Amino acid sequence: MRAATRAATATLLAVLVLAGCGRKPETQQAGEAPAATEDKVLNVYNWSDYIDPAVIEDFQKETGIAVSYDVFDSNEVLETKLLTGKSGYDVVVPSAYFLERQIQAGVFRKLDKSKLPNLGHLDQGLQMSIASHDPRNEHGVIYMWGTTGIGFDADKVRAIMPDAPTDSWSLVLDPAIVSRFKDCGVSFLDDPTDMVGTVLLWLGKQPNSESEEDLKLAEEALLRIRPYIRTIHSSQYIEDLANGEVCIAVGYSGDVLQARDRAAEAGKEIDIRYVIPREGALMWFDTLAIPADAEHPGNAHAFIDYLLRPEVAAANSNYVYYATANTAALDLLDPELRDDAGIFPPPEVKERLQPNLAKSAEFTRSLNRSWTRFVTGR
């Protein structure tokens, strides 16, 4: 069911506004009831393909709150809406390093933790990691976490290059190697922070460096391989991998495994794999947050707490194939998911993971200019 219905998720959720039927919850209540002055409405802005549609339906039936659900595919798109003001959204899902700098801009309201009793289910170690972006965890709640690595069609890659270094970033960053896969298709994320940080890892530099010299080295490395990159997009590669349109993609852990499942359920014999390269990879967190000007903050708290219920967190993780930070949900996960080292890396792999930290405004301007030169190829 997970992958079979996921292809229609964005369309379904964009128009999903169901009347509540007052069904009583089977587990802990979703916090305090919304304030009487709030309409029974909730406006959510999330990444595409990033929730089980049944979760939205069940929340609406239980609470009577009608959910309007929109999707985005880059942090930059979300940030533009938030910084412009009056976005109209009550719950948004920024990555932690974007959350960090948006907090500094006063974009989010502080959470009322008395309305989030299910916060206690979150992994305390991961909470401490998030606190480096959001001191005292005052503004954001971990939704999912994962890594940025390489997805690839094992059969096509082996056919083209039997000794391809599939456990190394050299597969996509060494011109002599990636050029061999130009015809079968290579995709990169449209994310300057992730991609430049990844290149710096490969170059043996600090991935969060704000050195202009390091940025120049990364840009030069990216420009050398630009002729061999077919697409630069942060969600299209899921379908492209599943359909055989590309054979290699730099992407997010769960997205690549979604592509694997879509291919399998479509009856396509494509051996899609995900690896965290030996040089290391960036580790990221996506968070649930409430904009400062949200019109329905009570409903927002109720929704966030609902997502923190162990059975709901497990349902979402099983659907999107990303790691949950909800320790009480782990026993409820599909064994295939829980035991997948690409989703829940073992300790020796975790040691190679690096956080993706917020960058200064000045460096971000330089980073974006550099990325534009890469995307345009000049």
mmCIF file with all atom_site columns, C-alpha atoms in Angstrom, residues 2 145 257 260 314 317-318 321-324 326-346:
data_model
loop_
_atom_site.group_PDB
_atom_site.id
_atom_site.type_symbol
_atom_site.label_atom_id
_atom_site.label_alt_id
_atom_site.label_comp_id
_atom_site.label_asym_id
_atom_site.label_entity_id
_atom_site.label_seq_id
_atom_site.pdbx_PDB_ins_code
_atom_site.Cartn_x
_atom_site.Cartn_y
_atom_site.Cartn_z
_atom_site.occupancy
_atom_site.B_iso_or_equiv
_atom_site.pdbx_formal_charge
_atom_site.auth_seq_id
_atom_site.auth_comp_id
_atom_site.auth_asym_id
_atom_site.auth_atom_id
_atom_site.pdbx_PDB_model_num
ATOM 1  C CA . ARG A 1 2   ? 2.795  2.427  0.943  1.00 0.00 ? 2   ARG A CA 1
ATOM 2  C CA . TRP A 1 145 ? 15.852 12.442 10.010 1.00 0.00 ? 145 TRP A CA 1
ATOM 3  C CA . LEU A 1 257 ? 14.222 3.763  -1.110 1.00 0.00 ? 257 LEU A CA 1
ATOM 4  C CA . ARG A 1 260 ? 13.092 1.312  -5.113 1.00 0.00 ? 260 ARG A CA 1
ATOM 5  C CA . ALA A 1 314 ? 5.432  4.572  12.798 1.00 0.00 ? 314 ALA A CA 1
ATOM 6  C CA . SER A 1 317 ? 7.897  6.345  8.770  1.00 0.00 ? 317 SER A CA 1
ATOM 7  C CA . ASN A 1 318 ? 6.690  3.093  7.212  1.00 0.00 ? 318 ASN A CA 1
ATOM 8  C CA . TYR A 1 321 ? 10.745 5.242  4.423  1.00 0.00 ? 321 TYR A CA 1
ATOM 9  C CA . TYR A 1 322 ? 12.573 7.775  6.557  1.00 0.00 ? 322 TYR A CA 1
ATOM 10 C CA . ALA A 1 323 ? 13.854 7.316  10.094 1.00 0.00 ? 323 ALA A CA 1
ATOM 11 C CA . THR A 1 324 ? 11.624 8.397  12.954 1.00 0.00 ? 324 THR A CA 1
ATOM 12 C CA . ASN A 1 326 ? 10.227 8.467  18.119 1.00 0.00 ? 326 ASN A CA 1
ATOM 13 C CA . THR A 1 327 ? 11.723 5.721  20.289 1.00 0.00 ? 327 THR A CA 1
ATOM 14 C CA . ALA A 1 328 ? 8.298  4.344  21.215 1.00 0.00 ? 328 ALA A CA 1
ATOM 15 C CA . ALA A 1 329 ? 7.553  3.870  17.511 1.00 0.00 ? 329 ALA A CA 1
ATOM 16 C CA . LEU A 1 330 ? 10.578 1.692  16.726 1.00 0.00 ? 330 LEU A CA 1
ATOM 17 C CA . ASP A 1 331 ? 8.903  -1.608 17.630 1.00 0.00 ? 331 ASP A CA 1
ATOM 18 C CA . LEU A 1 332 ? 5.972  -0.671 15.379 1.00 0.00 ? 332 LEU A CA 1
ATOM 19 C CA . LEU A 1 333 ? 8.106  -0.181 12.269 1.00 0.00 ? 333 LEU A CA 1
ATOM 20 C CA . ASP A 1 334 ? 8.204  -2.613 9.374  1.00 0.00 ? 334 ASP A CA 1
ATOM 21 C CA . PRO A 1 335 ? 11.221 -4.891 10.092 1.00 0.00 ? 335 PRO A CA 1
ATOM 22 C CA . GLU A 1 336 ? 12.520 -4.172 6.585  1.00 0.00 ? 336 GLU A CA 1
ATOM 23 C CA . LEU A 1 337 ? 12.684 -0.481 7.479  1.00 0.00 ? 337 LEU A CA 1
ATOM 24 C CA . ARG A 1 338 ? 13.972 -0.865 11.035 1.00 0.00 ? 338 ARG A CA 1
ATOM 25 C CA . ASP A 1 339 ? 16.795 -3.188 9.933  1.00 0.00 ? 339 ASP A CA 1
ATOM 26 C CA . ASP A 1 340 ? 17.873 -1.135 6.891  1.00 0.00 ? 340 ASP A CA 1
ATOM 27 C CA . ALA A 1 341 ? 21.363 0.278  7.559  1.00 0.00 ? 341 ALA A CA 1
ATOM 28 C CA . GLY A 1 342 ? 20.730 3.009  5.006  1.00 0.00 ? 342 GLY A CA 1
ATOM 29 C CA . ILE A 1 343 ? 17.843 4.310  7.136  1.00 0.00 ? 343 ILE A CA 1
ATOM 30 C CA . PHE A 1 344 ? 19.149 3.586  10.634 1.00 0.00 ? 344 PHE A CA 1
ATOM 31 C CA . PRO A 1 345 ? 22.949 3.588  10.191 1.00 0.00 ? 345 PRO A CA 1
ATOM 32 C CA . PRO A 1 346 ? 24.995 1.391  12.558 1.00 0.00 ? 346 PRO A CA 1
#
